[in-house]
Tab-separated table of C-alpha atoms in Angstrom:
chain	number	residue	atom	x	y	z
N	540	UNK	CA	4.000	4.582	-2.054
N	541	UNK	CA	3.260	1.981	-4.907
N	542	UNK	CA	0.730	-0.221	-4.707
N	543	UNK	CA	0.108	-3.142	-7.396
N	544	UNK	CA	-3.929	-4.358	-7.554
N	545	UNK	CA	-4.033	-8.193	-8.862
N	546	UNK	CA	-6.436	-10.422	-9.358
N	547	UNK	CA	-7.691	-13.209	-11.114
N	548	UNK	CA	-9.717	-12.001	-14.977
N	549	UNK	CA	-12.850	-10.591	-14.089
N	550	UNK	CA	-12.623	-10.137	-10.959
N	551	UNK	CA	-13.562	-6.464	-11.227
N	552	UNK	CA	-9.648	-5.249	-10.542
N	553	UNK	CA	-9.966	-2.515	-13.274
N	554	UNK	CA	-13.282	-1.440	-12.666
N	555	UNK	CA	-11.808	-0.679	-8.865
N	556	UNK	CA	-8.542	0.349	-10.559
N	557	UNK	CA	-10.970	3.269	-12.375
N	558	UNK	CA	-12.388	4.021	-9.793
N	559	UNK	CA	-10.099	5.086	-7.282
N	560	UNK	CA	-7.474	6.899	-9.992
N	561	UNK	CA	-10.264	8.245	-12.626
N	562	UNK	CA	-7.035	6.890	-15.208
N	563	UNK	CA	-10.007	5.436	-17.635
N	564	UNK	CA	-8.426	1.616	-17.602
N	565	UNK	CA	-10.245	-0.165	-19.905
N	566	UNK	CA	-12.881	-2.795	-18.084
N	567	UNK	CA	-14.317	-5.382	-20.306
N	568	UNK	CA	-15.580	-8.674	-19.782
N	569	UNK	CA	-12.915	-10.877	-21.375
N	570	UNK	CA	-9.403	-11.632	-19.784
N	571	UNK	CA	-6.388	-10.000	-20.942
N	572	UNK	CA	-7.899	-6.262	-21.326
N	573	UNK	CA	-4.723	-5.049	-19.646
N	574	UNK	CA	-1.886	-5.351	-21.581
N	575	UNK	CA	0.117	-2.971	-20.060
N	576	UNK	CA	-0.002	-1.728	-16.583
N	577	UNK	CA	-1.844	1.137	-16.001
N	578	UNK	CA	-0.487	3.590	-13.346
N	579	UNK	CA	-2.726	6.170	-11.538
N	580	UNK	CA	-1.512	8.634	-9.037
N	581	UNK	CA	-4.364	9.619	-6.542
N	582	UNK	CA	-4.118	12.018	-3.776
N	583	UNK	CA	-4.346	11.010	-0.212
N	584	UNK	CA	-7.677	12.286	1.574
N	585	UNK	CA	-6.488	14.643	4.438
N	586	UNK	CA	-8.863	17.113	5.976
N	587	UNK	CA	-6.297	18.439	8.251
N	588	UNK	CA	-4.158	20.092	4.998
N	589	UNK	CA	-7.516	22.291	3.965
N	590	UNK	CA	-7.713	23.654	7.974
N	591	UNK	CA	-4.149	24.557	7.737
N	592	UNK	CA	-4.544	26.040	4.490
N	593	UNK	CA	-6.860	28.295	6.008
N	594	UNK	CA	-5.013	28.745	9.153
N	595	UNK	CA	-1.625	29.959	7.250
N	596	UNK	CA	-3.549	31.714	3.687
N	597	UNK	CA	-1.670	29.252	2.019
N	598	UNK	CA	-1.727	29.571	-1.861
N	599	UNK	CA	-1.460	25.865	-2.788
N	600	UNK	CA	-2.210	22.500	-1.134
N	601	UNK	CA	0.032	19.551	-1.925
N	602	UNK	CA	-1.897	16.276	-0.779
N	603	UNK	CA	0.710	13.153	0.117
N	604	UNK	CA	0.008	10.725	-3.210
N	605	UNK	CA	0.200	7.080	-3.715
N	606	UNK	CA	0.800	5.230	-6.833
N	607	UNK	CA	-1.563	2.518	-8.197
N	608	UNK	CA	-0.609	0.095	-10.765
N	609	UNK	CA	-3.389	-1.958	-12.262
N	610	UNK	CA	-1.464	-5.351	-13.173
N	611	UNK	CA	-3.079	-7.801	-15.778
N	612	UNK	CA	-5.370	-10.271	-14.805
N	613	UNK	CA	-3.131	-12.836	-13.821
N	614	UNK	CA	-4.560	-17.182	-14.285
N	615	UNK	CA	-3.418	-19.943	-12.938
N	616	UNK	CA	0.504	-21.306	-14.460
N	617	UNK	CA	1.216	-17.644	-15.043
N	618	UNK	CA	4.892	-18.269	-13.486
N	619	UNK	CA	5.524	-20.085	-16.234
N	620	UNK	CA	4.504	-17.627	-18.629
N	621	UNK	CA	0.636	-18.344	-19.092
N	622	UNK	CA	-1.609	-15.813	-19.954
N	623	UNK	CA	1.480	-13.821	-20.652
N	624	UNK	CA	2.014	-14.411	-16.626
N	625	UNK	CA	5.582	-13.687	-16.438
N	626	UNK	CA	5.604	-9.931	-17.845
N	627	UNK	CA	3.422	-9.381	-15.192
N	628	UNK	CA	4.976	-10.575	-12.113
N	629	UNK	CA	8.146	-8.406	-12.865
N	630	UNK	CA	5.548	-5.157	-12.445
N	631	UNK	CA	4.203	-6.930	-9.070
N	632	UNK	CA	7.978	-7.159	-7.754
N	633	UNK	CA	8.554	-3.105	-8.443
N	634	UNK	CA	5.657	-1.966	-5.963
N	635	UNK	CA	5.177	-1.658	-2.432
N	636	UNK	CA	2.467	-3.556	-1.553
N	637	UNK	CA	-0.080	-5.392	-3.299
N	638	UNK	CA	-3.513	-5.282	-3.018
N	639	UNK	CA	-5.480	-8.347	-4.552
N	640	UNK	CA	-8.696	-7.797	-5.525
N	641	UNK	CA	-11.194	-11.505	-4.912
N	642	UNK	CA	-14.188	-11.723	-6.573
N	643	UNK	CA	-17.235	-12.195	-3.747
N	644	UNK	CA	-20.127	-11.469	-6.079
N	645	UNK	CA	-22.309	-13.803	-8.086
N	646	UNK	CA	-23.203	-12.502	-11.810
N	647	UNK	CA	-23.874	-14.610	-14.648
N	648	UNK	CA	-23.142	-12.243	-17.068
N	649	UNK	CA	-19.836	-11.864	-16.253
N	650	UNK	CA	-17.813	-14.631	-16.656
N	651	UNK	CA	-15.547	-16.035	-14.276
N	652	UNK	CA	-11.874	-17.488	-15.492
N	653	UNK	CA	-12.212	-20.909	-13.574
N	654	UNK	CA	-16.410	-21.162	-14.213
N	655	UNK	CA	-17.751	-21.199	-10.343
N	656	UNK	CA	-16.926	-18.165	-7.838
N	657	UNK	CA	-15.064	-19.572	-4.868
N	658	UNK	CA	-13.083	-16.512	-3.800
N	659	UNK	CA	-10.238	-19.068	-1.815
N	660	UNK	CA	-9.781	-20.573	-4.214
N	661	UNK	CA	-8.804	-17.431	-6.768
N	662	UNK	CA	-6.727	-16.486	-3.726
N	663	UNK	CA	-4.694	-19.878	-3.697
N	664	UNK	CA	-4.153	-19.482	-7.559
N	665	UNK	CA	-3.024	-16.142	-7.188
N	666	UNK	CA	-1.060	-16.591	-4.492
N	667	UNK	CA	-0.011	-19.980	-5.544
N	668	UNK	CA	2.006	-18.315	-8.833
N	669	UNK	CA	3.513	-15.600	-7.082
N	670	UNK	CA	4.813	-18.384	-4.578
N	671	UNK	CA	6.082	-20.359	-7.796
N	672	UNK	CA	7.816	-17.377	-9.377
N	673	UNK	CA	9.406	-16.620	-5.907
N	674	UNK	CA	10.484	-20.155	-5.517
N	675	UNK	CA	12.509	-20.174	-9.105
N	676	UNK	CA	14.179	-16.402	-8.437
N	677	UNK	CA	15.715	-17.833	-5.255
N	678	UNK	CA	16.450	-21.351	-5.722
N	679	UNK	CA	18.968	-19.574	-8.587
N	680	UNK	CA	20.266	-17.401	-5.951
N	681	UNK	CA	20.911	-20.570	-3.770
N	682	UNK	CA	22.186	-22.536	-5.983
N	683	UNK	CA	24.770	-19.342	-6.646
N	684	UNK	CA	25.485	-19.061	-2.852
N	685	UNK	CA	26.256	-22.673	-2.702
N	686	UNK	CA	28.996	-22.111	-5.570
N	687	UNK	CA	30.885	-19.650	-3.497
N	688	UNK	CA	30.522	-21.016	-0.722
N	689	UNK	CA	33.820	-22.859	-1.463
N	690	UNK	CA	35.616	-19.550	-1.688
N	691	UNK	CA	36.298	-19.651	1.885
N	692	UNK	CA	34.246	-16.312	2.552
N	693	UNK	CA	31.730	-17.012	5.520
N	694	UNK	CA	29.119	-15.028	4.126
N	695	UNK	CA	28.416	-17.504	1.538
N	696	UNK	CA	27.243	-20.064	4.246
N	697	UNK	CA	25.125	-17.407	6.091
N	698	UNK	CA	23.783	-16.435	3.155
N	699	UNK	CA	22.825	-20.195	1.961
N	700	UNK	CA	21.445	-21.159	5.098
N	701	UNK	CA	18.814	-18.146	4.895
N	702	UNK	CA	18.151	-19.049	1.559
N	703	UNK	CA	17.838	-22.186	2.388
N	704	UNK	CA	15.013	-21.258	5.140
N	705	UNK	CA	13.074	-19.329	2.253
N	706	UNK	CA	13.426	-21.827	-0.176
N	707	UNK	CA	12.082	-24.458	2.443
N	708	UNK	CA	8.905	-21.938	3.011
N	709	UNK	CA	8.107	-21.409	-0.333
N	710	UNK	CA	8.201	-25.277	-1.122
N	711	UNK	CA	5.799	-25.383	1.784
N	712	UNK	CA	3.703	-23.103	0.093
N	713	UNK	CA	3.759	-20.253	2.315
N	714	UNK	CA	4.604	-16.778	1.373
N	715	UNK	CA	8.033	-15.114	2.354
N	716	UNK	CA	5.990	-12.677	4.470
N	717	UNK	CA	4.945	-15.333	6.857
N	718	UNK	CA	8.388	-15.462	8.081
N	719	UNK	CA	10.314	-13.528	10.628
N	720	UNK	CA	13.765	-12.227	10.032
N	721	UNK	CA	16.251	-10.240	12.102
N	722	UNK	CA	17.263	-6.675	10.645
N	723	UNK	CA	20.383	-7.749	9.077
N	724	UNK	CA	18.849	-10.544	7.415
N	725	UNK	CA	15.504	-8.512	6.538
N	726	UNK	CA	17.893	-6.475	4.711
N	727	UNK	CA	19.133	-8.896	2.695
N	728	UNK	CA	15.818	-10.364	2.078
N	729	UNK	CA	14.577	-6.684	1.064
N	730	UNK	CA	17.098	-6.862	-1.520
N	731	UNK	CA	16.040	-9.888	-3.203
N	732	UNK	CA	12.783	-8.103	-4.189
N	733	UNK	CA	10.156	-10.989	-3.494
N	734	UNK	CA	6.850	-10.932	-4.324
N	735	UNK	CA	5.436	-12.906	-1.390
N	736	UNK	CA	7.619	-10.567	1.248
N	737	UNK	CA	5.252	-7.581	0.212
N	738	UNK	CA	2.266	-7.250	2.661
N	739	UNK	CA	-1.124	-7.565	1.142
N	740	UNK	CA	-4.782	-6.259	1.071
N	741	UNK	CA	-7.375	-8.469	0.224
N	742	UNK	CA	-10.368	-6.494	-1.621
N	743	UNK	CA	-13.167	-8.161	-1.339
N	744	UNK	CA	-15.315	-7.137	-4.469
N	745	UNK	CA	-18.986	-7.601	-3.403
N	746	UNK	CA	-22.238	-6.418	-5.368
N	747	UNK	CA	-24.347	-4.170	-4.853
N	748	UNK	CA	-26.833	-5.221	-3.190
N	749	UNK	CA	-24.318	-6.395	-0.442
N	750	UNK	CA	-23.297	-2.245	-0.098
N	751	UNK	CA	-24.370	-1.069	3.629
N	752	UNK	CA	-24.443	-4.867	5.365
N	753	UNK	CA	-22.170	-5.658	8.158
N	754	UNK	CA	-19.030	-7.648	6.249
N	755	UNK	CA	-20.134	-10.232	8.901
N	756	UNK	CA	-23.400	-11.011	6.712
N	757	UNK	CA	-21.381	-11.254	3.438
N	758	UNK	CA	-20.859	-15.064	3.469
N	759	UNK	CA	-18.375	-14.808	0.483
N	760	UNK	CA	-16.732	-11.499	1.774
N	761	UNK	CA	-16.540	-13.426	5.335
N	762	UNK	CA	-14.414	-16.353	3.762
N	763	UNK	CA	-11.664	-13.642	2.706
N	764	UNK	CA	-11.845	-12.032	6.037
N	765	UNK	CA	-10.862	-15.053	7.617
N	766	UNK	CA	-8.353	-16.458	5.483
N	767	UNK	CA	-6.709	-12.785	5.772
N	768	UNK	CA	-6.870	-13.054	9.632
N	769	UNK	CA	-4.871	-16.465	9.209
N	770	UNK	CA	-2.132	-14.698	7.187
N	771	UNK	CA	-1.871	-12.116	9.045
N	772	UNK	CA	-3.366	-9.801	5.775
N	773	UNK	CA	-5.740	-6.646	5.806
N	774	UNK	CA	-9.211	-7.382	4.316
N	775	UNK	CA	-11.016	-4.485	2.797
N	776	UNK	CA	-14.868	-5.231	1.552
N	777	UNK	CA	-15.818	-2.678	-1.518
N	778	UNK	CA	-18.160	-2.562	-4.079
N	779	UNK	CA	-15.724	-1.582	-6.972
N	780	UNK	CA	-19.160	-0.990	-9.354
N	781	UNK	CA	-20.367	1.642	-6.537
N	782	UNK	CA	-16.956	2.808	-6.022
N	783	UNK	CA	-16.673	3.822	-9.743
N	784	UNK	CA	-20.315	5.468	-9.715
N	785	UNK	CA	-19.321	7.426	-6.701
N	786	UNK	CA	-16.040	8.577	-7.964
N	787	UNK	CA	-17.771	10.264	-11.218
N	788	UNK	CA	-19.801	12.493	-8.903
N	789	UNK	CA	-19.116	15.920	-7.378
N	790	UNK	CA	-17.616	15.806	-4.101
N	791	UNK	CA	-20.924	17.321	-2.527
N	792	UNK	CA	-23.424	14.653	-4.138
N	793	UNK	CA	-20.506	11.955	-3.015
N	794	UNK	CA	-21.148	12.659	0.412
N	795	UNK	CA	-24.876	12.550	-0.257
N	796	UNK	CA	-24.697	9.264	-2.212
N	797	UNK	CA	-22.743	7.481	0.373
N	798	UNK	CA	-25.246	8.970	3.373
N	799	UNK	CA	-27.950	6.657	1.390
N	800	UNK	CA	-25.728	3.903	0.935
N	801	UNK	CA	-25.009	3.663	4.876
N	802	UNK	CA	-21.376	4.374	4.669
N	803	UNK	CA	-19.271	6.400	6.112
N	804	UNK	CA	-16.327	7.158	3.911
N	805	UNK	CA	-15.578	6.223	0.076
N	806	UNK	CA	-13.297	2.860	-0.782
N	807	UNK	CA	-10.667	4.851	-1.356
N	808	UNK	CA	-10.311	6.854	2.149
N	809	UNK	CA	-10.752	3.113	3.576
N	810	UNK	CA	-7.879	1.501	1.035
N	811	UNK	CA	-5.558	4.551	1.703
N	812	UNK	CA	-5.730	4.202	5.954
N	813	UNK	CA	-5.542	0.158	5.453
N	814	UNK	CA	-2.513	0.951	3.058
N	815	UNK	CA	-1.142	3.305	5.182
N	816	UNK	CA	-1.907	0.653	8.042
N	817	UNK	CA	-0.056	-2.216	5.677
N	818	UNK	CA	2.814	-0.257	5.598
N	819	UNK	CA	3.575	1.085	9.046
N	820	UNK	CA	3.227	4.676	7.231
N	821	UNK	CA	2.456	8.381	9.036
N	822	UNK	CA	2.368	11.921	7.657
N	823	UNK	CA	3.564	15.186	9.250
N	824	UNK	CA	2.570	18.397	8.006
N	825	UNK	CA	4.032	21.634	6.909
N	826	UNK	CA	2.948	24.713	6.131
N	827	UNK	CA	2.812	28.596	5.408
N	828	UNK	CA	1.593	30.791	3.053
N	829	UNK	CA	3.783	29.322	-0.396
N	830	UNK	CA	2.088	25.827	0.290
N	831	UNK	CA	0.563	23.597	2.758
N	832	UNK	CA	1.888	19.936	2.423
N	833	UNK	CA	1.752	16.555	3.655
N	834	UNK	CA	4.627	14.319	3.982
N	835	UNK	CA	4.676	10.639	3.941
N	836	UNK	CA	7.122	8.758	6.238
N	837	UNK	CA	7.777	5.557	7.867
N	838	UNK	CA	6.429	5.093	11.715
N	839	UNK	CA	9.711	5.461	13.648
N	840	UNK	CA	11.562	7.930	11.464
N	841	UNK	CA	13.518	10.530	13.344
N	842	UNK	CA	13.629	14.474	12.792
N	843	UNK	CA	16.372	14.432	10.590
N	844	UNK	CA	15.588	11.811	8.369
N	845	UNK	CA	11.811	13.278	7.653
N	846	UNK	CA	13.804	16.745	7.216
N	847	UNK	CA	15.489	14.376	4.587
N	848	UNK	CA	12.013	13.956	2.556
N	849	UNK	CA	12.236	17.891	1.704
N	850	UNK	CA	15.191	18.389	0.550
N	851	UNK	CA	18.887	16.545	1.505
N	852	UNK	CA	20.181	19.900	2.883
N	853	UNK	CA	17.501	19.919	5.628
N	854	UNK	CA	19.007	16.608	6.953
N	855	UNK	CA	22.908	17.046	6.265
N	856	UNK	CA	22.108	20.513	8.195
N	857	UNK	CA	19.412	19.962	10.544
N	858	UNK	CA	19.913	21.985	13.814
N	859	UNK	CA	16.291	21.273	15.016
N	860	UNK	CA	12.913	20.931	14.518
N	861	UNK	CA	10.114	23.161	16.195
N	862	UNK	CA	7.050	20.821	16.320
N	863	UNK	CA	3.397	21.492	17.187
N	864	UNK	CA	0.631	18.812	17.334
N	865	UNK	CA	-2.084	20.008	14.551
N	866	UNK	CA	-4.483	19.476	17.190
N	867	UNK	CA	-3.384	21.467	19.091
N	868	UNK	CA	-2.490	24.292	16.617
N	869	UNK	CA	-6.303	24.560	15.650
N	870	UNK	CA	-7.038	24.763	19.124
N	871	UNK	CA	-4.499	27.586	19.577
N	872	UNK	CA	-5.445	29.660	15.997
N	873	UNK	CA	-2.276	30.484	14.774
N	874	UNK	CA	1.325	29.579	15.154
N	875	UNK	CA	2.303	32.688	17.287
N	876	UNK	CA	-0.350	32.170	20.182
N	877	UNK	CA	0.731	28.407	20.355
N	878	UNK	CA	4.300	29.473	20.737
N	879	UNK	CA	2.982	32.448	23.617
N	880	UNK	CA	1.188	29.191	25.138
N	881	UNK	CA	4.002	27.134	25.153
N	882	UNK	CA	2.658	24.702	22.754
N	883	UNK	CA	5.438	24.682	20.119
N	884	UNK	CA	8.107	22.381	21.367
N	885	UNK	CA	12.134	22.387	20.410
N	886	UNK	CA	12.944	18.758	19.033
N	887	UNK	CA	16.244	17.263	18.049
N	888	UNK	CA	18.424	15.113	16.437
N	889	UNK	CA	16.584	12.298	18.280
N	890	UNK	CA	13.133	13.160	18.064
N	891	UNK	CA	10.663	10.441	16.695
N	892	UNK	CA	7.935	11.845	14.380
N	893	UNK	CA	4.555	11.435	15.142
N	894	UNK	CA	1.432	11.680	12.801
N	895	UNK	CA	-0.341	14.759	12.602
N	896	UNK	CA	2.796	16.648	13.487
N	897	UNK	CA	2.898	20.581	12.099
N	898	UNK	CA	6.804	21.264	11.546
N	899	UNK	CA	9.357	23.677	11.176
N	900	UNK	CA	12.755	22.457	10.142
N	901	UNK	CA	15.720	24.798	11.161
N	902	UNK	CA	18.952	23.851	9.501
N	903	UNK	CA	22.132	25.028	8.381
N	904	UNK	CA	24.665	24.064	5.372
């Protein structure tokens, strides 16, 4: 999974970026101090891989990972190349979904790109350029539809009429996302690679004196949670300064830090389950004494298909897949009493992966 954090100059985008991949972006207090993207890849926080680690000896743990690219601070006419805009978009269209860090913090030693902090506002400039951008990549692919459409092939028209629907949106200005699309057409639409058809996550960057308060009492924080609501959007409300502090600690004096702070969990467990959320996205488990791993797969996907995510021989082969709930294999202590109890089940072809389930794929090639 590839996720692409935008945002406005100075929003405190790289500070988060830094601290949720430890990748050392550079954070200053001038625009433009990302050049290039930087890319982080940061383990996925799972609890359940260490107990099965322990359950089955295993020598190595392999976390699921996701992929963070911090994408230059993007300003208003950056779809038509502003602020060296347009270098930047073509990153935001290569990830999976973006999340777009808003400014909800007063400080007047940090500047802010448009002089007054009015996180809306940043959103509809951000949002506004990607919407721009989007427009110009398919009003070229409508105008190209509309060309062949005199071929006789019936596609063409199809084809121009649901460009014609996006095209219609987008001059509306209303992301491609807000739309609903059968499967045929969403597959179509998937290929066009639009940046407003990727679901987002509003991070609402807050001080730190607003760490610990209901997101309720954050007036500016509130004003992103209900814009989000509107658009159907996940909100997440992080301190990005307190997230970077946190993230330079030891794991035992995290836990410790974030007890004082009133929290529960660190921004990044929150941002991965809202990602995971975003994207409709589960992990099933395997494991024995080689290596204990988690596997990330889409919500719906069938035995085979997450066989598939090993290796391709599991899935050309697959004969079936003996499944345990992890639950249920903690409960049980080992693999061999759950299968004396019963508790190991024999799944095929069919068989719709859940989260959280412990597998082992029999197959044959």
């Amino acid at each position: 999974m590839k996720l692409g954090v935008v945002g406005l100059p100075n929003v405190g985008k790289s500070t988060l970026f830094n601290a949720i991949t430890h990748a050392g972006a550079q954070a200053a207090n001038f625009p433009f101090c990302t050049i290039e993207p930087n890319v982080g890849v940061v383990a996925v926080p799972d609890e359940r891989l260490d107990n099965l680690a322990k359950l089955y000896s295993s020598k190595k743990i392999t976390p699921a990972v996701i992929e963070f690219v911090d994408i230059a601070g993007l300003v208003k006419g950056a779809s038509k190349g502003e602020g060296l805009g347009n270098k930047f978009l073509s990153h935001i269209r290569e990830v999976d979904a973006i999340v777009h860090v808003v400014r909800c913090f007063e400080d007047e030693n940090v500047v802010h790109v448009e002089s007054e902090v009015n996180p809306i506002a940043d959103i509809e400039t951000i949002n506004l350029e990607l919407i721009l951008a989007d427009l110009e990549s398919v009003q070229k692919k409508y105008d190209k539809s509309l060309s062949m459409i005199k071929t006789g092939d019936k596609k063409y028209v199809v084809e121009s009429e649901l460009l014609k629907r996006i095209l219609q949106t987008l001059e509306s200005e209303k992301p491609v996302r807000s739309l609903t699309f059968t499967e045929e057409e969403k597959k179509y639409v998937d290929g066009l690679f639009l940046i407003t058809d990727k679901p987002v996550i509003y991070a609402a960057n807050v001080s730190e004196n607003d760490m610990g308060k209901e997101d309720s009492d954050i007036p500016l924080a509130k004003k992103v949670i209900d814009y989000a609501k509107q658009e159907g959007s996940e909100t997440l409300v992080i301190c990005a300064k307190t997230e970077e502090e946190i993230s330079e600690l030891d794991p035992e004096d995290q836990v410790m830090f974030l007890e004082e702070l009133g929290l529960k969990e660190s921004g990044l467990n929150r941002l991965v389950k809202a990602s995971y959320k975003l994207l409709g996205l589960i992990s099933y488990l395997t494991s024995g004494e080689p290596e204990t791993r988690a596997w990330t797969i889409k919500n719906g996907t069938k035995a085979p298909q997450a066989a598939g995510k090993i290796h391709s021989d599991f899935e050309k082969g697959f004969i079936r897949a003996e499944v345990v709930d992890y639950a249920v294999l903690l409960e049980c202590g080992n693999y061999t009493k759950a299968k004396e109890l019963g508790k190991v089940r024999s799944e095929g072809k069919d068989y719709v992966m859940k989260d959280g389930d412990v597998v082992l794929f029999r197959f044959n090639v």
